[in-house]
Short mmCIF file of C-alpha atoms in Angstrom, two decimals:
data_model
loop_
_atom_site.label_atom_id
_atom_site.label_comp_id
_atom_site.label_asym_id
_atom_site.label_seq_id
_atom_site.Cartn_x
_atom_site.Cartn_y
_atom_site.Cartn_z
CA MET A 1 -0.06 0.05 0.24
CA LEU A 2 1.38 3.39 -0.64
CA GLU A 3 1.91 5.63 2.00
CA GLY A 4 -0.81 7.94 2.50
CA THR A 5 -3.47 5.87 0.94
CA GLY A 6 -4.50 3.76 3.95
CA PRO A 7 -5.97 4.77 7.34
CA GLU A 8 -4.38 7.47 9.29
CA TRP A 9 -3.60 5.19 12.16
CA LEU A 10 -1.46 2.87 10.12
CA SER A 11 1.20 5.36 9.25
CA GLU A 12 1.26 6.98 13.34
CA GLU A 13 3.66 5.80 15.68
CA VAL A 14 1.76 4.03 18.70
CA LYS A 15 2.55 5.47 21.67
CA THR A 16 2.58 3.45 25.04
CA GLY A 17 2.35 4.52 28.75
CA THR A 18 2.83 3.25 32.09
CA THR A 19 3.83 4.13 35.70
CA ILE A 20 6.64 2.01 37.61
CA ILE A 21 8.24 3.13 40.67
CA ALA A 22 11.08 1.49 43.20
CA ILE A 23 12.43 2.39 46.44
CA GLU A 24 15.01 1.40 48.95
CA TYR A 25 14.47 0.91 52.66
CA ASN A 26 17.07 0.07 55.33
CA GLY A 27 16.71 -3.94 54.84
CA GLY A 28 14.38 -3.89 51.48
CA VAL A 29 12.81 -2.36 48.65
CA VAL A 30 9.30 -1.75 47.51
CA LEU A 31 8.20 -1.71 44.09
CA GLY A 32 5.02 -0.40 42.44
CA SER A 33 3.41 -0.10 38.96
CA ASP A 34 0.02 0.53 37.56
CA SER A 35 -1.69 -1.84 35.17
CA ARG A 36 -2.87 -0.01 32.50
CA VAL A 37 -1.31 -1.31 28.85
CA SER A 38 -2.35 1.10 25.99
CA ALA A 39 -1.73 1.35 22.21
CA GLY A 40 -2.30 4.79 21.33
CA ALA A 41 -5.44 5.60 22.34
CA SER A 42 -6.82 2.46 23.13
CA VAL A 43 -6.64 0.38 26.40
CA VAL A 44 -5.60 -3.19 25.46
CA ASN A 45 -5.21 -4.56 28.98
CA ARG A 46 -6.65 -3.11 32.23
CA VAL A 47 -4.72 -5.24 34.71
CA MET A 48 -1.41 -6.47 33.60
CA ASN A 49 1.14 -6.85 36.38
CA LYS A 50 4.09 -5.20 35.01
CA LEU A 51 6.72 -5.98 37.99
CA SER A 52 8.30 -9.20 36.73
CA LEU A 53 9.95 -12.05 38.68
CA LEU A 54 13.48 -11.96 37.67
CA HIS A 55 14.63 -14.49 40.54
CA ASP A 56 13.59 -15.36 44.28
CA LYS A 57 14.34 -11.63 45.69
CA ILE A 58 15.25 -9.64 42.32
CA TYR A 59 12.12 -8.26 40.34
CA CYS A 60 11.91 -5.55 37.28
CA ALA A 61 9.19 -2.97 36.68
CA LEU A 62 8.52 -2.74 32.99
CA SER A 63 7.56 0.14 30.80
CA GLY A 64 7.89 1.14 27.25
CA SER A 65 6.87 -1.50 24.64
CA ALA A 66 5.16 -4.39 26.72
CA ALA A 67 6.28 -7.18 24.26
CA ASP A 68 9.95 -5.72 24.27
CA ALA A 69 9.95 -5.38 28.08
CA GLN A 70 8.68 -8.80 28.59
CA THR A 71 11.37 -10.32 26.25
CA ILE A 72 13.96 -8.96 28.09
CA ALA A 73 12.57 -9.78 31.71
CA GLU A 74 12.19 -13.51 30.28
CA MET A 75 15.85 -13.25 28.93
CA VAL A 76 17.23 -12.15 32.29
CA ASN A 77 15.21 -14.79 33.94
CA TYR A 78 16.57 -17.46 32.41
CA GLN A 79 20.06 -16.16 32.36
CA LEU A 80 20.11 -15.52 36.27
CA ASP A 81 18.71 -19.20 36.99
CA VAL A 82 21.80 -20.80 34.80
CA HIS A 83 24.24 -18.41 36.63
CA SER A 84 22.73 -19.26 40.15
CA ILE A 85 23.42 -22.75 39.32
CA GLU A 86 26.80 -22.14 38.13
CA ILE A 87 28.05 -20.41 41.21
CA GLY A 88 25.81 -22.09 43.69
CA GLU A 89 24.10 -19.47 45.53
CA ASP A 90 21.57 -16.68 44.71
CA PRO A 91 22.61 -13.96 42.20
CA GLN A 92 23.20 -10.45 43.36
CA VAL A 93 20.91 -7.45 42.28
CA ARG A 94 23.83 -5.80 40.33
CA SER A 95 24.13 -9.08 38.22
CA ALA A 96 20.79 -8.80 37.39
CA ALA A 97 20.55 -4.99 36.56
CA THR A 98 23.91 -5.36 34.55
CA LEU A 99 22.21 -8.32 32.17
CA VAL A 100 19.12 -5.94 31.69
CA LYS A 101 22.05 -3.11 30.57
CA ASN A 102 23.85 -5.21 28.41
CA ILE A 103 20.66 -6.50 26.78
CA SER A 104 19.09 -2.78 26.52
CA TYR A 105 22.40 -1.37 25.11
CA LYS A 106 22.95 -4.47 22.67
CA TYR A 107 19.36 -3.71 20.94
CA LYS A 108 18.88 -0.34 21.72
CA GLU A 109 18.03 0.38 18.05
CA GLU A 110 15.41 -2.40 18.13
CA LEU A 111 13.96 -2.15 21.57
CA SER A 112 12.04 0.24 23.08
CA ALA A 113 11.96 -0.95 26.89
CA HIS A 114 13.06 0.72 30.04
CA LEU A 115 13.35 -1.63 33.15
CA ILE A 116 13.66 -0.84 36.97
CA VAL A 117 15.89 -3.47 38.58
CA ALA A 118 15.19 -3.68 42.50
CA GLY A 119 15.55 -6.76 45.15
CA TRP A 120 17.55 -7.97 48.10
CA ASP A 121 21.07 -10.21 48.32
CA ARG A 122 23.27 -10.83 51.43
CA ARG A 123 25.93 -9.05 49.98
CA ASP A 124 24.23 -5.14 49.90
CA GLY A 125 20.78 -5.72 50.92
CA GLY A 126 18.00 -3.73 49.45
CA GLN A 127 18.98 -2.15 46.10
CA VAL A 128 17.45 -0.20 43.15
CA PHE A 129 19.01 0.18 39.73
CA ALA A 130 17.80 2.17 36.34
CA THR A 131 18.88 0.96 33.31
CA LEU A 132 17.86 2.94 30.23
CA ASN A 133 19.77 2.46 26.61
CA GLY A 134 22.53 1.06 28.63
CA LEU A 135 22.67 3.16 31.39
CA LEU A 136 23.37 1.54 34.86
CA THR A 137 23.14 3.41 38.21
CA ARG A 138 22.03 2.76 41.77
CA GLN A 139 19.51 4.86 43.17
CA PRO A 140 17.75 5.45 46.59
CA PHE A 141 14.48 5.67 44.21
CA ALA A 142 13.74 5.56 40.54
CA VAL A 143 10.39 6.32 38.60
CA GLY A 144 9.65 5.53 34.89
CA GLY A 145 7.25 5.57 32.58
CA SER A 146 4.72 8.14 30.95
CA GLY A 147 3.25 8.76 34.23
CA SER A 148 6.92 9.61 36.15
CA SER A 149 6.73 13.31 34.49
CA TYR A 150 3.46 14.25 36.75
CA VAL A 151 5.01 13.09 39.84
CA TYR A 152 8.90 13.96 39.83
CA GLY A 153 8.02 17.06 41.94
CA PHE A 154 6.22 15.02 44.32
CA VAL A 155 8.66 12.09 44.92
CA ASP A 156 11.58 14.87 45.23
CA ALA A 157 9.83 16.69 47.77
CA GLU A 158 8.38 13.57 49.57
CA TYR A 159 11.52 11.35 49.94
CA ARG A 160 13.69 11.11 52.69
CA ARG A 161 16.57 8.79 53.70
CA GLY A 162 15.50 6.22 56.73
CA MET A 163 11.95 6.02 56.13
CA SER A 164 10.87 2.44 57.60
CA LYS A 165 9.01 -0.24 55.16
CA GLU A 166 5.38 0.82 55.82
CA GLU A 167 6.52 4.57 54.88
CA CYS A 168 7.93 3.56 51.50
CA GLN A 169 4.82 1.05 51.02
CA GLN A 170 2.56 4.27 51.24
CA PHE A 171 5.15 6.53 49.34
CA VAL A 172 5.00 4.33 46.49
CA VAL A 173 0.87 3.89 46.71
CA ASN A 174 0.66 7.85 46.91
CA THR A 175 3.01 8.20 44.00
CA LEU A 176 1.08 5.46 41.83
CA SER A 177 -2.25 7.24 42.69
CA LEU A 178 -1.17 10.62 41.77
CA ALA A 179 0.21 9.74 38.26
CA MET A 180 -2.70 7.50 37.49
CA ASN A 181 -4.75 10.32 38.36
CA ARG A 182 -3.12 12.84 35.57
CA ASP A 183 -1.77 10.63 33.09
CA GLY A 184 -4.24 8.99 30.70
CA SER A 185 -2.07 6.27 29.86
CA SER A 186 -1.86 5.00 33.66
CA GLY A 187 -4.72 3.36 35.16
CA GLY A 188 -6.34 0.24 36.42
CA VAL A 189 -4.96 -1.18 39.89
CA ALA A 190 -1.63 -0.87 41.69
CA TYR A 191 0.34 -3.47 42.13
CA ILE A 192 2.87 -3.39 45.13
CA VAL A 193 5.95 -6.02 46.00
CA THR A 194 8.00 -5.60 49.21
CA ILE A 195 11.29 -7.52 49.25
CA ASP A 196 13.50 -8.36 52.06
CA GLU A 197 15.75 -11.01 53.76
CA HIS A 198 12.71 -13.22 55.10
CA SER A 199 10.00 -12.53 52.64
CA THR A 200 8.50 -11.26 49.43
CA GLU A 201 4.97 -9.65 49.76
CA GLU A 202 2.87 -9.32 46.65
CA LYS A 203 -0.11 -7.20 46.97
CA VAL A 204 -2.79 -5.49 44.74
CA ILE A 205 -4.78 -2.39 45.52
CA LEU A 206 -7.84 -1.76 43.53
CA GLY A 207 -8.42 1.60 41.93
CA ASN A 208 -11.47 2.62 44.38
CA ASP A 209 -9.15 1.88 47.40
CA LEU A 210 -6.00 4.18 46.02
CA PRO A 211 -5.28 7.13 48.40
CA THR A 212 -7.32 10.65 47.08
CA PHE A 213 -5.83 13.67 46.51
CA PHE A 214 -6.88 17.52 46.42
CA ASP A 215 -9.06 17.43 43.04
CA GLN A 216 -10.32 13.52 43.27
#
């Protein structure tokens, strides 16, 4: 078909959106995401869990192209399983983040995905790593996706070092609620994962149960 002779949407770039966040606390990490998957103006999945297990105590939060992000997560999950068998112990969080970084950089021209890697290991405790097009940086917290642009001011103002696990969980929930209220590409329910030495806790917060703010 010649360019411009078909429907306009066939030649448009499909935009995707999401909101993801992860934060460290003394002894662990908390990750969170919304659940809406969109393709342009269409919502194609209302309840996708964007927090993907990489290993027993390591998760990643997915944003960008859902297919690309899921593929990276599956590749890293497999490689971490092999790595843990080779070394005879659980892998480090940094190892998982480095694998994500390497794949993201190698295929940066083909893939459109941004993953935040977070988890707990015996060497360094709770850790959060941002990976984007080959970047790898450890941060006390990280946000990503289209909804993040609406909440950078909030997270910068509200974050403080030394927050407890419960405070970090509420920080994540509040951030997601604010982003989902403003960003048309974020919505649905909130998925929360809390990881420490002793447990991995997964939680789903329905949209009606999310906190409300001034204009809600």
